[in-house]
Amino acid sequence: MPTAASTEAAAAARPWRRLLGLLRPDWAQLATSALLMCLQSAALLAMPWLAGRATAALGQGGALAPPLLALFVLVAAQAGLGWWVAVRVQAATAAMVARGSTGLYAHLLALPLDWHRRRRRGDVLALLGEDIDRLGAFLGATLTTLVPLLLTC
């Protein structure tokens, strides 16, 4: 027989399961985006080292072209990765918002007509639609950037 503590723990875990359930169809795309963000962070962390190599070559009268060329390639790669990540995260977020909105509309249509009559027109839909947009932005942008931030901090 379940105890009160285990019942409360299960009830507290339920919203997280539903939240992670929204990620399930797009987890591969979001995981790939997180990996690309890690590569982008690694490129960003390598830039000061390459700039130091270029400065050392300049101070010692050595060849300046190889470190500067490597720095240019690294900056271009970091910018390209940033663009690619933004496109992938935006596509995943749009898919999550579309699925959430579809589920919301299906649920609202299944509610009894009396429930709709007791509320002002558009209030519930506007509120819940905005919540789905915010949830999609959180899952797509904030949660995805968490892994690279943990690696660089």
PDB file of N, CA and C in Angstrom, residues 5 9 21-22 31-32 35-36 40 51-52 59 61 69-70 87 98 104 112 114 120 131 134 141 147:
ATOM      1  N   ALA A   5       3.829   9.861   1.608  1.00  0.00           N
ATOM      2  CA  ALA A   5       5.038  10.469   1.049  1.00  0.00           C
ATOM      3  C   ALA A   5       5.288  10.003  -0.380  1.00  0.00           C
ATOM      4  N   ALA A   9       5.284  12.277  -3.731  1.00  0.00           N
ATOM      5  CA  ALA A   9       6.441  12.272  -4.627  1.00  0.00           C
ATOM      6  C   ALA A   9       6.018  11.946  -6.052  1.00  0.00           C
ATOM      7  N   GLY A  21       7.873  14.674 -21.637  1.00  0.00           N
ATOM      8  CA  GLY A  21       7.129  14.033 -22.712  1.00  0.00           C
ATOM      9  C   GLY A  21       7.010  14.929 -23.940  1.00  0.00           C
ATOM     10  N   LEU A  22       6.981  16.234 -23.725  1.00  0.00           N
ATOM     11  CA  LEU A  22       6.964  17.162 -24.858  1.00  0.00           C
ATOM     12  C   LEU A  22       8.280  17.128 -25.627  1.00  0.00           C
ATOM     13  N   ALA A  31      19.334  17.133 -28.751  1.00  0.00           N
ATOM     14  CA  ALA A  31      20.631  16.597 -28.315  1.00  0.00           C
ATOM     15  C   ALA A  31      21.725  16.958 -29.310  1.00  0.00           C
ATOM     16  N   THR A  32      21.406  16.886 -30.602  1.00  0.00           N
ATOM     17  CA  THR A  32      22.371  17.296 -31.620  1.00  0.00           C
ATOM     18  C   THR A  32      22.690  18.773 -31.489  1.00  0.00           C
ATOM     19  N   LEU A  35      25.033  19.208 -28.615  1.00  0.00           N
ATOM     20  CA  LEU A  35      26.383  18.800 -28.999  1.00  0.00           C
ATOM     21  C   LEU A  35      27.048  19.868 -29.861  1.00  0.00           C
ATOM     22  N   LEU A  36      26.296  20.426 -30.805  1.00  0.00           N
ATOM     23  CA  LEU A  36      26.848  21.501 -31.630  1.00  0.00           C
ATOM     24  C   LEU A  36      27.178  22.736 -30.793  1.00  0.00           C
ATOM     25  N   GLN A  40      30.677  24.612 -30.384  1.00  0.00           N
ATOM     26  CA  GLN A  40      30.761  26.068 -30.495  1.00  0.00           C
ATOM     27  C   GLN A  40      31.476  26.653 -29.277  1.00  0.00           C
ATOM     28  N   ALA A  51      44.789  33.519 -30.402  1.00  0.00           N
ATOM     29  CA  ALA A  51      45.182  34.931 -30.413  1.00  0.00           C
ATOM     30  C   ALA A  51      46.518  35.109 -29.685  1.00  0.00           C
ATOM     31  N   GLY A  52      46.734  34.365 -28.616  1.00  0.00           N
ATOM     32  CA  GLY A  52      48.019  34.403 -27.915  1.00  0.00           C
ATOM     33  C   GLY A  52      49.151  33.877 -28.781  1.00  0.00           C
ATOM     34  N   GLY A  59      55.472  39.042 -31.733  1.00  0.00           N
ATOM     35  CA  GLY A  59      56.532  39.542 -30.852  1.00  0.00           C
ATOM     36  C   GLY A  59      57.880  38.904 -31.124  1.00  0.00           C
ATOM     37  N   GLY A  61      58.834  37.756 -34.094  1.00  0.00           N
ATOM     38  CA  GLY A  61      59.188  37.923 -35.503  1.00  0.00           C
ATOM     39  C   GLY A  61      58.976  36.663 -36.317  1.00  0.00           C
ATOM     40  N   LEU A  69      45.411  32.641 -39.783  1.00  0.00           N
ATOM     41  CA  LEU A  69      44.526  31.846 -40.640  1.00  0.00           C
ATOM     42  C   LEU A  69      43.713  30.864 -39.792  1.00  0.00           C
ATOM     43  N   ALA A  70      44.365  30.228 -38.833  1.00  0.00           N
ATOM     44  CA  ALA A  70      43.653  29.299 -37.950  1.00  0.00           C
ATOM     45  C   ALA A  70      42.597  30.045 -37.128  1.00  0.00           C
ATOM     46  N   VAL A  87      19.092  27.653 -36.044  1.00  0.00           N
ATOM     47  CA  VAL A  87      18.084  27.118 -36.964  1.00  0.00           C
ATOM     48  C   VAL A  87      17.495  25.815 -36.422  1.00  0.00           C
ATOM     49  N   ALA A  98       3.806  23.642 -31.983  1.00  0.00           N
ATOM     50  CA  ALA A  98       2.711  23.171 -32.843  1.00  0.00           C
ATOM     51  C   ALA A  98       2.018  21.950 -32.227  1.00  0.00           C
ATOM     52  N   LEU A 104      -3.701  21.274 -27.108  1.00  0.00           N
ATOM     53  CA  LEU A 104      -4.523  22.227 -26.360  1.00  0.00           C
ATOM     54  C   LEU A 104      -5.874  22.422 -27.043  1.00  0.00           C
ATOM     55  N   PRO A 112     -17.020  20.244 -22.240  1.00  0.00           N
ATOM     56  CA  PRO A 112     -18.457  20.440 -22.454  1.00  0.00           C
ATOM     57  C   PRO A 112     -18.775  21.892 -22.828  1.00  0.00           C
ATOM     58  N   ASP A 114     -21.099  23.763 -21.741  1.00  0.00           N
ATOM     59  CA  ASP A 114     -21.394  24.559 -20.555  1.00  0.00           C
ATOM     60  C   ASP A 114     -20.119  25.159 -19.956  1.00  0.00           C
ATOM     61  N   ARG A 120     -15.314  33.897 -20.420  1.00  0.00           N
ATOM     62  CA  ARG A 120     -15.340  34.897 -21.490  1.00  0.00           C
ATOM     63  C   ARG A 120     -14.666  34.349 -22.732  1.00  0.00           C
ATOM     64  N   ASP A 131       1.098  30.339 -22.715  1.00  0.00           N
ATOM     65  CA  ASP A 131       1.860  29.410 -21.881  1.00  0.00           C
ATOM     66  C   ASP A 131       2.599  28.381 -22.724  1.00  0.00           C
ATOM     67  N   ARG A 134       5.673  30.028 -24.243  1.00  0.00           N
ATOM     68  CA  ARG A 134       6.734  30.182 -23.239  1.00  0.00           C
ATOM     69  C   ARG A 134       7.388  28.850 -22.910  1.00  0.00           C
ATOM     70  N   ALA A 141      15.246  26.792 -26.016  1.00  0.00           N
ATOM     71  CA  ALA A 141      16.395  27.682 -25.879  1.00  0.00           C
ATOM     72  C   ALA A 141      17.120  27.514 -24.551  1.00  0.00           C
ATOM     73  N   VAL A 147      23.615  22.396 -21.134  1.00  0.00           N
ATOM     74  CA  VAL A 147      24.770  21.485 -21.214  1.00  0.00           C
ATOM     75  C   VAL A 147      26.058  22.244 -21.556  1.00  0.00           C
TER      76      VAL A 147
END
